[in-house]
Amino acid sequence: MSEGVHTDPHALDELSDLASAEHAGVGPDGAVEGYSARRTLRLGVELRRQLKRRRTQFLLGFVAILPFILVIAFELGQSNPNRRSGGFVDLATASAPNFVVLALFVSGTFLLPMIVALFFGDTIASEASWSSLKYLLAVPVPRQRVLRQKAIVSGLLSAFALVLLPLVSLGVGVIWYGAGDAISPTGDAVSFGDSLLAIALSTVYIILQLAWVAGLALALSVSTDAPLGAVGGAVLVAILSQILDQITALEGLRNYLPTHYAFSWMDLISTDVDWTNLASGMLSAAIYGTVFFLFAGRRFAQKDITS
């Protein structure tokens, strides 16, 4: 008895006919007909995917809870809501705008840079750590589109978190401390309406000023497969820059540090706004951010994706 694989000849004929009938057209750009890179990795899909992640939900939840934590701290301590002098911490309970300024001030050193670093530093490195980046590119999604779409979503989430903090702080401040004038450390009193405009401009400035953190975190994200390394690296650079900025012996060299103008937004809480530091901060962030983003794009385009 002979052994082997026996196939129905009629089945082979049917398979041959089907194969000969198939036609895969090729477009002018060499891609299969019907394929469009613009249809891959849409912003809505990536945004919903990131919103479902626990780290996004936890971070946004913490940002929303932070103003309540600050209120509890002031309630447990001894604060005088009628103070008209002192620093921003001393004036925090004077009115809702002052409370918002405090929330932005205390979180500006570490929390705000960490938020931006987390969203941008984790975006590509996490895909590499899950070994899903190579499959994402094999869909195929062009490399620059992957980087652009993920950077846009990271920017949207970062901006939302940075806007959420002053919004919740304002609501909490109005309930606990009232909608009064904003009192600056110099003794200037800014009306509630003008202070809202100042807070809005301050928030926009903070978002744009942290562009350098976003660019650095993204550059690190495309350079490593460890999300913690990318996020931590960007945060450490921000902390180091703040430390160096405190060394007065560096004199004029401190002006070139990316965090030197991080708190220039506080100049807006005044009746006579000095735009010099604000403009310098915007220029510094634009230069650093552009360099880091361009490096990230070039690095990702040339990187050998193995994970």
CSV table of N, CA and C in Angstrom, one decimal, residues 42-151:
chain,number,residue,atom,x,y,z
A,42,ARG,N,-6.0,56.6,12.8
A,42,ARG,CA,-6.7,57.9,12.9
A,42,ARG,C,-6.7,58.4,14.3
A,43,LEU,N,-6.8,59.8,14.4
A,43,LEU,CA,-6.6,60.4,15.7
A,43,LEU,C,-7.7,60.0,16.7
A,44,GLY,N,-8.9,59.8,16.2
A,44,GLY,CA,-10.0,59.4,17.1
A,44,GLY,C,-9.7,58.0,17.7
A,45,VAL,N,-9.2,57.1,16.9
A,45,VAL,CA,-8.9,55.7,17.4
A,45,VAL,C,-7.8,55.8,18.4
A,46,GLU,N,-6.7,56.5,18.1
A,46,GLU,CA,-5.6,56.6,19.1
A,46,GLU,C,-6.0,57.3,20.3
A,47,LEU,N,-6.8,58.4,20.2
A,47,LEU,CA,-7.2,59.1,21.4
A,47,LEU,C,-8.0,58.2,22.3
A,48,ARG,N,-9.0,57.5,21.8
A,48,ARG,CA,-9.8,56.6,22.6
A,48,ARG,C,-8.9,55.5,23.2
A,49,ARG,N,-8.0,55.1,22.5
A,49,ARG,CA,-7.1,54.0,23.0
A,49,ARG,C,-6.3,54.5,24.2
A,50,GLN,N,-5.8,55.8,24.1
A,50,GLN,CA,-5.0,56.3,25.2
A,50,GLN,C,-5.9,56.7,26.4
A,51,LEU,N,-7.1,57.1,26.1
A,51,LEU,CA,-8.0,57.5,27.2
A,51,LEU,C,-8.4,56.2,28.1
A,52,LYS,N,-8.4,55.1,27.4
A,52,LYS,CA,-8.7,53.8,28.1
A,52,LYS,C,-7.6,53.3,29.0
A,53,ARG,N,-6.4,53.8,28.9
A,53,ARG,CA,-5.3,53.4,29.6
A,53,ARG,C,-5.3,53.8,31.1
A,54,ARG,N,-5.0,53.0,32.0
A,54,ARG,CA,-5.1,53.3,33.4
A,54,ARG,C,-4.2,54.5,33.8
A,55,ARG,N,-3.0,54.6,33.2
A,55,ARG,CA,-2.1,55.7,33.6
A,55,ARG,C,-2.7,57.1,33.2
A,56,THR,N,-3.5,57.1,32.0
A,56,THR,CA,-4.2,58.3,31.7
A,56,THR,C,-5.3,58.7,32.6
A,57,GLN,N,-6.1,57.7,33.0
A,57,GLN,CA,-7.2,57.9,33.9
A,57,GLN,C,-6.7,58.3,35.3
A,58,PHE,N,-5.6,57.6,35.7
A,58,PHE,CA,-5.1,57.9,37.0
A,58,PHE,C,-4.5,59.4,37.1
A,59,LEU,N,-3.8,59.7,36.1
A,59,LEU,CA,-3.2,61.1,36.0
A,59,LEU,C,-4.2,62.2,36.0
A,60,LEU,N,-5.2,62.0,35.1
A,60,LEU,CA,-6.3,63.0,35.0
A,60,LEU,C,-7.1,63.1,36.3
A,61,GLY,N,-7.3,61.9,36.9
A,61,GLY,CA,-8.0,61.9,38.2
A,61,GLY,C,-7.2,62.6,39.3
A,62,PHE,N,-5.9,62.4,39.3
A,62,PHE,CA,-5.1,63.1,40.3
A,62,PHE,C,-5.1,64.6,40.1
A,63,VAL,N,-5.0,65.0,38.9
A,63,VAL,CA,-5.1,66.5,38.6
A,63,VAL,C,-6.4,67.1,39.1
A,64,ALA,N,-7.5,66.4,38.9
A,64,ALA,CA,-8.8,66.9,39.4
A,64,ALA,C,-8.9,66.9,40.9
A,65,ILE,N,-8.2,66.0,41.5
A,65,ILE,CA,-8.3,65.9,43.0
A,65,ILE,C,-7.3,66.8,43.7
A,66,LEU,N,-6.3,67.2,43.0
A,66,LEU,CA,-5.2,68.1,43.7
A,66,LEU,C,-5.8,69.3,44.3
A,67,PRO,N,-6.7,70.1,43.7
A,67,PRO,CA,-7.2,71.3,44.3
A,67,PRO,C,-7.9,71.0,45.7
A,68,PHE,N,-8.6,69.9,45.7
A,68,PHE,CA,-9.3,69.5,47.0
A,68,PHE,C,-8.3,69.2,48.1
A,69,ILE,N,-7.2,68.6,47.7
A,69,ILE,CA,-6.1,68.3,48.6
A,69,ILE,C,-5.5,69.6,49.2
A,70,LEU,N,-5.3,70.5,48.3
A,70,LEU,CA,-4.8,71.8,48.8
A,70,LEU,C,-5.8,72.5,49.7
A,71,VAL,N,-7.1,72.4,49.4
A,71,VAL,CA,-8.1,73.0,50.3
A,71,VAL,C,-8.0,72.4,51.7
A,72,ILE,N,-7.9,71.1,51.7
A,72,ILE,CA,-7.9,70.3,53.0
A,72,ILE,C,-6.6,70.7,53.8
A,73,ALA,N,-5.5,70.9,53.0
A,73,ALA,CA,-4.3,71.3,53.7
A,73,ALA,C,-4.4,72.7,54.4
A,74,PHE,N,-5.1,73.6,53.7
A,74,PHE,CA,-5.3,75.0,54.2
A,74,PHE,C,-6.3,74.9,55.4
A,75,GLU,N,-7.3,74.0,55.3
A,75,GLU,CA,-8.3,73.9,56.3
A,75,GLU,C,-7.7,73.3,57.6
A,76,LEU,N,-6.8,72.4,57.4
A,76,LEU,CA,-6.2,71.8,58.6
A,76,LEU,C,-5.1,72.7,59.2
A,77,GLY,N,-4.6,73.6,58.4
A,77,GLY,CA,-3.6,74.6,58.9
A,77,GLY,C,-4.3,75.9,59.3
A,78,GLN,N,-3.5,76.9,59.4
A,78,GLN,CA,-4.0,78.2,59.8
A,78,GLN,C,-3.7,79.2,58.7
A,79,SER,N,-4.8,79.5,58.0
A,79,SER,CA,-4.7,80.5,56.9
A,79,SER,C,-5.7,81.6,57.2
A,80,ASN,N,-5.2,82.8,56.8
A,80,ASN,CA,-6.0,84.0,57.0
A,80,ASN,C,-6.6,84.5,55.6
A,81,PRO,N,-7.9,84.3,55.4
A,81,PRO,CA,-8.4,84.7,54.1
A,81,PRO,C,-8.4,86.2,53.8
A,82,ASN,N,-8.1,87.0,54.8
A,82,ASN,CA,-8.0,88.5,54.7
A,82,ASN,C,-6.6,89.1,54.5
A,83,ARG,N,-5.7,88.2,54.3
A,83,ARG,CA,-4.3,88.7,54.1
A,83,ARG,C,-4.2,89.5,52.8
A,84,ARG,N,-3.5,90.5,52.8
A,84,ARG,CA,-3.3,91.4,51.6
A,84,ARG,C,-1.8,91.6,51.3
A,85,SER,N,-1.0,90.8,51.9
A,85,SER,CA,0.5,90.9,51.7
A,85,SER,C,1.1,89.5,51.8
A,86,GLY,N,2.3,89.3,51.3
A,86,GLY,CA,3.0,88.1,51.4
A,86,GLY,C,3.2,87.4,50.1
A,87,GLY,N,3.7,86.2,50.0
A,87,GLY,CA,3.9,85.5,48.8
A,87,GLY,C,2.6,84.8,48.3
A,88,PHE,N,2.7,84.1,47.2
A,88,PHE,CA,1.5,83.5,46.6
A,88,PHE,C,0.9,82.4,47.6
A,89,VAL,N,1.8,81.7,48.3
A,89,VAL,CA,1.3,80.8,49.3
A,89,VAL,C,0.5,81.5,50.4
A,90,ASP,N,1.0,82.6,50.9
A,90,ASP,CA,0.3,83.3,51.9
A,90,ASP,C,-1.0,83.9,51.4
A,91,LEU,N,-1.1,84.2,50.2
A,91,LEU,CA,-2.3,84.9,49.6
A,91,LEU,C,-3.2,83.9,49.0
A,92,ALA,N,-3.0,82.6,49.1
A,92,ALA,CA,-3.8,81.6,48.4
A,92,ALA,C,-5.2,81.6,48.7
A,93,THR,N,-5.6,81.9,50.0
A,93,THR,CA,-6.9,81.8,50.4
A,93,THR,C,-7.6,83.2,50.3
A,94,ALA,N,-7.0,84.2,49.7
A,94,ALA,CA,-7.6,85.5,49.6
A,94,ALA,C,-8.8,85.5,48.7
A,95,SER,N,-8.7,84.7,47.6
A,95,SER,CA,-9.8,84.7,46.6
A,95,SER,C,-9.5,83.5,45.7
A,96,ALA,N,-10.5,83.2,44.9
A,96,ALA,CA,-10.4,82.0,43.9
A,96,ALA,C,-9.3,82.2,43.0
A,97,PRO,N,-9.1,83.4,42.4
A,97,PRO,CA,-7.9,83.5,41.5
A,97,PRO,C,-6.6,83.3,42.2
A,98,ASN,N,-6.5,83.7,43.4
A,98,ASN,CA,-5.2,83.5,44.1
A,98,ASN,C,-5.0,82.0,44.4
A,99,PHE,N,-6.1,81.3,44.6
A,99,PHE,CA,-6.0,79.8,44.8
A,99,PHE,C,-5.6,79.1,43.5
A,100,VAL,N,-6.0,79.6,42.4
A,100,VAL,CA,-5.6,79.0,41.1
A,100,VAL,C,-4.1,79.3,40.9
A,101,VAL,N,-3.7,80.5,41.2
A,101,VAL,CA,-2.3,80.8,41.0
A,101,VAL,C,-1.4,79.9,41.9
A,102,LEU,N,-1.9,79.6,43.1
A,102,LEU,CA,-1.1,78.7,44.0
A,102,LEU,C,-1.1,77.3,43.4
A,103,ALA,N,-2.2,76.8,42.9
A,103,ALA,CA,-2.2,75.5,42.4
A,103,ALA,C,-1.2,75.4,41.2
A,104,LEU,N,-1.2,76.4,40.4
A,104,LEU,CA,-0.2,76.3,39.2
A,104,LEU,C,1.2,76.5,39.7
A,105,PHE,N,1.4,77.3,40.8
A,105,PHE,CA,2.7,77.6,41.3
A,105,PHE,C,3.4,76.3,41.9
A,106,VAL,N,2.6,75.6,42.8
A,106,VAL,CA,3.2,74.5,43.5
A,106,VAL,C,3.3,73.3,42.6
A,107,SER,N,2.6,73.2,41.5
A,107,SER,CA,2.7,72.1,40.6
A,107,SER,C,3.7,72.3,39.5
A,108,GLY,N,4.1,73.6,39.3
A,108,GLY,CA,4.9,73.9,38.2
A,108,GLY,C,6.3,73.4,38.2
A,109,THR,N,6.8,73.1,39.4
A,109,THR,CA,8.2,72.6,39.6
A,109,THR,C,8.3,71.2,39.1
A,110,PHE,N,7.4,70.3,39.5
A,110,PHE,CA,7.5,68.9,39.2
A,110,PHE,C,6.3,68.3,38.5
A,111,LEU,N,5.1,68.6,38.9
A,111,LEU,CA,3.9,67.9,38.4
A,111,LEU,C,3.7,68.2,36.9
A,112,LEU,N,3.7,69.5,36.6
A,112,LEU,CA,3.4,69.9,35.2
A,112,LEU,C,4.4,69.3,34.2
A,113,PRO,N,5.7,69.4,34.5
A,113,PRO,CA,6.6,68.8,33.5
A,113,PRO,C,6.5,67.3,33.5
A,114,MET,N,6.1,66.7,34.6
A,114,MET,CA,5.9,65.2,34.6
A,114,MET,C,4.7,64.8,33.8
A,115,ILE,N,3.7,65.6,33.8
A,115,ILE,CA,2.5,65.3,33.0
A,115,ILE,C,2.8,65.2,31.5
A,116,VAL,N,3.5,66.3,31.1
A,116,VAL,CA,3.9,66.3,29.7
A,116,VAL,C,4.9,65.2,29.3
A,117,ALA,N,5.9,65.0,30.2
A,117,ALA,CA,6.9,64.0,30.0
A,117,ALA,C,6.2,62.6,29.9
A,118,LEU,N,5.2,62.3,30.7
A,118,LEU,CA,4.6,61.0,30.7
A,118,LEU,C,3.8,60.8,29.4
A,119,PHE,N,3.1,61.7,29.0
A,119,PHE,CA,2.3,61.5,27.7
A,119,PHE,C,3.2,61.4,26.5
A,120,PHE,N,4.2,62.2,26.4
A,120,PHE,CA,5.1,62.2,25.3
A,120,PHE,C,6.2,61.1,25.4
A,121,GLY,N,6.7,60.8,26.6
A,121,GLY,CA,7.8,59.9,26.7
A,121,GLY,C,7.3,58.4,26.6
A,122,ASP,N,6.0,58.2,27.0
A,122,ASP,CA,5.5,56.9,27.0
A,122,ASP,C,4.9,56.4,25.6
A,123,THR,N,4.6,57.4,24.7
A,123,THR,CA,3.8,57.1,23.5
A,123,THR,C,4.4,56.1,22.6
A,124,ILE,N,5.7,56.3,22.2
A,124,ILE,CA,6.4,55.3,21.3
A,124,ILE,C,7.1,54.2,22.1
A,125,ALA,N,7.7,54.6,23.2
A,125,ALA,CA,8.5,53.6,23.9
A,125,ALA,C,7.5,52.5,24.5
A,126,SER,N,6.3,52.8,24.8
A,126,SER,CA,5.4,51.8,25.3
A,126,SER,C,5.1,50.8,24.2
A,127,GLU,N,4.9,51.2,23.0
A,127,GLU,CA,4.6,50.3,21.9
A,127,GLU,C,5.8,49.4,21.7
A,128,ALA,N,7.0,49.9,21.8
A,128,ALA,CA,8.2,49.1,21.6
A,128,ALA,C,8.3,48.1,22.8
A,129,SER,N,8.0,48.5,24.0
A,129,SER,CA,8.1,47.6,25.1
A,129,SER,C,7.0,46.5,25.0
A,130,TRP,N,5.9,46.7,24.4
A,130,TRP,CA,4.9,45.7,24.2
A,130,TRP,C,5.1,44.8,23.0
A,131,SER,N,6.2,45.2,22.2
A,131,SER,CA,6.6,44.5,21.0
A,131,SER,C,5.5,44.6,19.9
A,132,SER,N,4.8,45.7,20.0
A,132,SER,CA,3.7,46.0,19.0
A,132,SER,C,4.0,47.0,18.0
A,133,LEU,N,5.1,47.7,18.2
A,133,LEU,CA,5.5,48.8,17.2
A,133,LEU,C,5.8,48.3,15.8
A,134,LYS,N,6.5,47.1,15.7
A,134,LYS,CA,6.8,46.6,14.4
A,134,LYS,C,5.5,46.1,13.7
A,135,TYR,N,4.6,45.6,14.4
A,135,TYR,CA,3.3,45.2,13.8
A,135,TYR,C,2.5,46.4,13.4
A,136,LEU,N,2.6,47.5,14.2
A,136,LEU,CA,1.8,48.7,13.8
A,136,LEU,C,2.4,49.3,12.5
A,137,LEU,N,3.7,49.2,12.3
A,137,LEU,CA,4.3,49.7,11.1
A,137,LEU,C,4.1,48.8,9.9
A,138,ALA,N,3.8,47.5,10.2
A,138,ALA,CA,3.5,46.5,9.2
A,138,ALA,C,2.1,46.6,8.7
A,139,VAL,N,1.2,47.4,9.2
A,139,VAL,CA,-0.2,47.4,8.9
A,139,VAL,C,-0.4,47.7,7.4
A,140,PRO,N,0.2,48.6,6.7
A,140,PRO,CA,1.3,49.4,7.1
A,140,PRO,C,0.9,50.9,7.5
A,141,VAL,N,1.5,51.4,8.5
A,141,VAL,CA,1.3,52.8,8.8
A,141,VAL,C,2.7,53.5,8.7
A,142,PRO,N,2.8,54.5,7.8
A,142,PRO,CA,4.1,55.2,7.6
A,142,PRO,C,4.7,55.7,9.0
A,143,ARG,N,6.0,55.6,9.1
A,143,ARG,CA,6.6,55.9,10.3
A,143,ARG,C,6.3,57.3,10.8
A,144,GLN,N,6.5,58.3,9.9
A,144,GLN,CA,6.2,59.7,10.3
A,144,GLN,C,4.8,59.9,10.6
A,145,ARG,N,3.9,59.1,10.1
A,145,ARG,CA,2.5,59.3,10.5
A,145,ARG,C,2.2,58.7,11.9
A,146,VAL,N,2.9,57.6,12.2
A,146,VAL,CA,2.8,57.0,13.5
A,146,VAL,C,3.3,58.1,14.5
A,147,LEU,N,4.5,58.7,14.3
A,147,LEU,CA,5.0,59.6,15.2
A,147,LEU,C,4.2,60.9,15.3
A,148,ARG,N,3.7,61.4,14.2
A,148,ARG,CA,2.8,62.6,14.2
A,148,ARG,C,1.5,62.4,14.9
A,149,GLN,N,0.8,61.3,14.6
A,149,GLN,CA,-0.5,61.0,15.2
A,149,GLN,C,-0.3,60.8,16.7
A,150,LYS,N,0.7,60.1,17.1
A,150,LYS,CA,0.9,59.9,18.6
A,150,LYS,C,1.3,61.2,19.3
A,151,ALA,N,2.1,62.0,18.6
A,151,ALA,CA,2.5,63.3,19.2
A,151,ALA,C,1.3,64.2,19.3
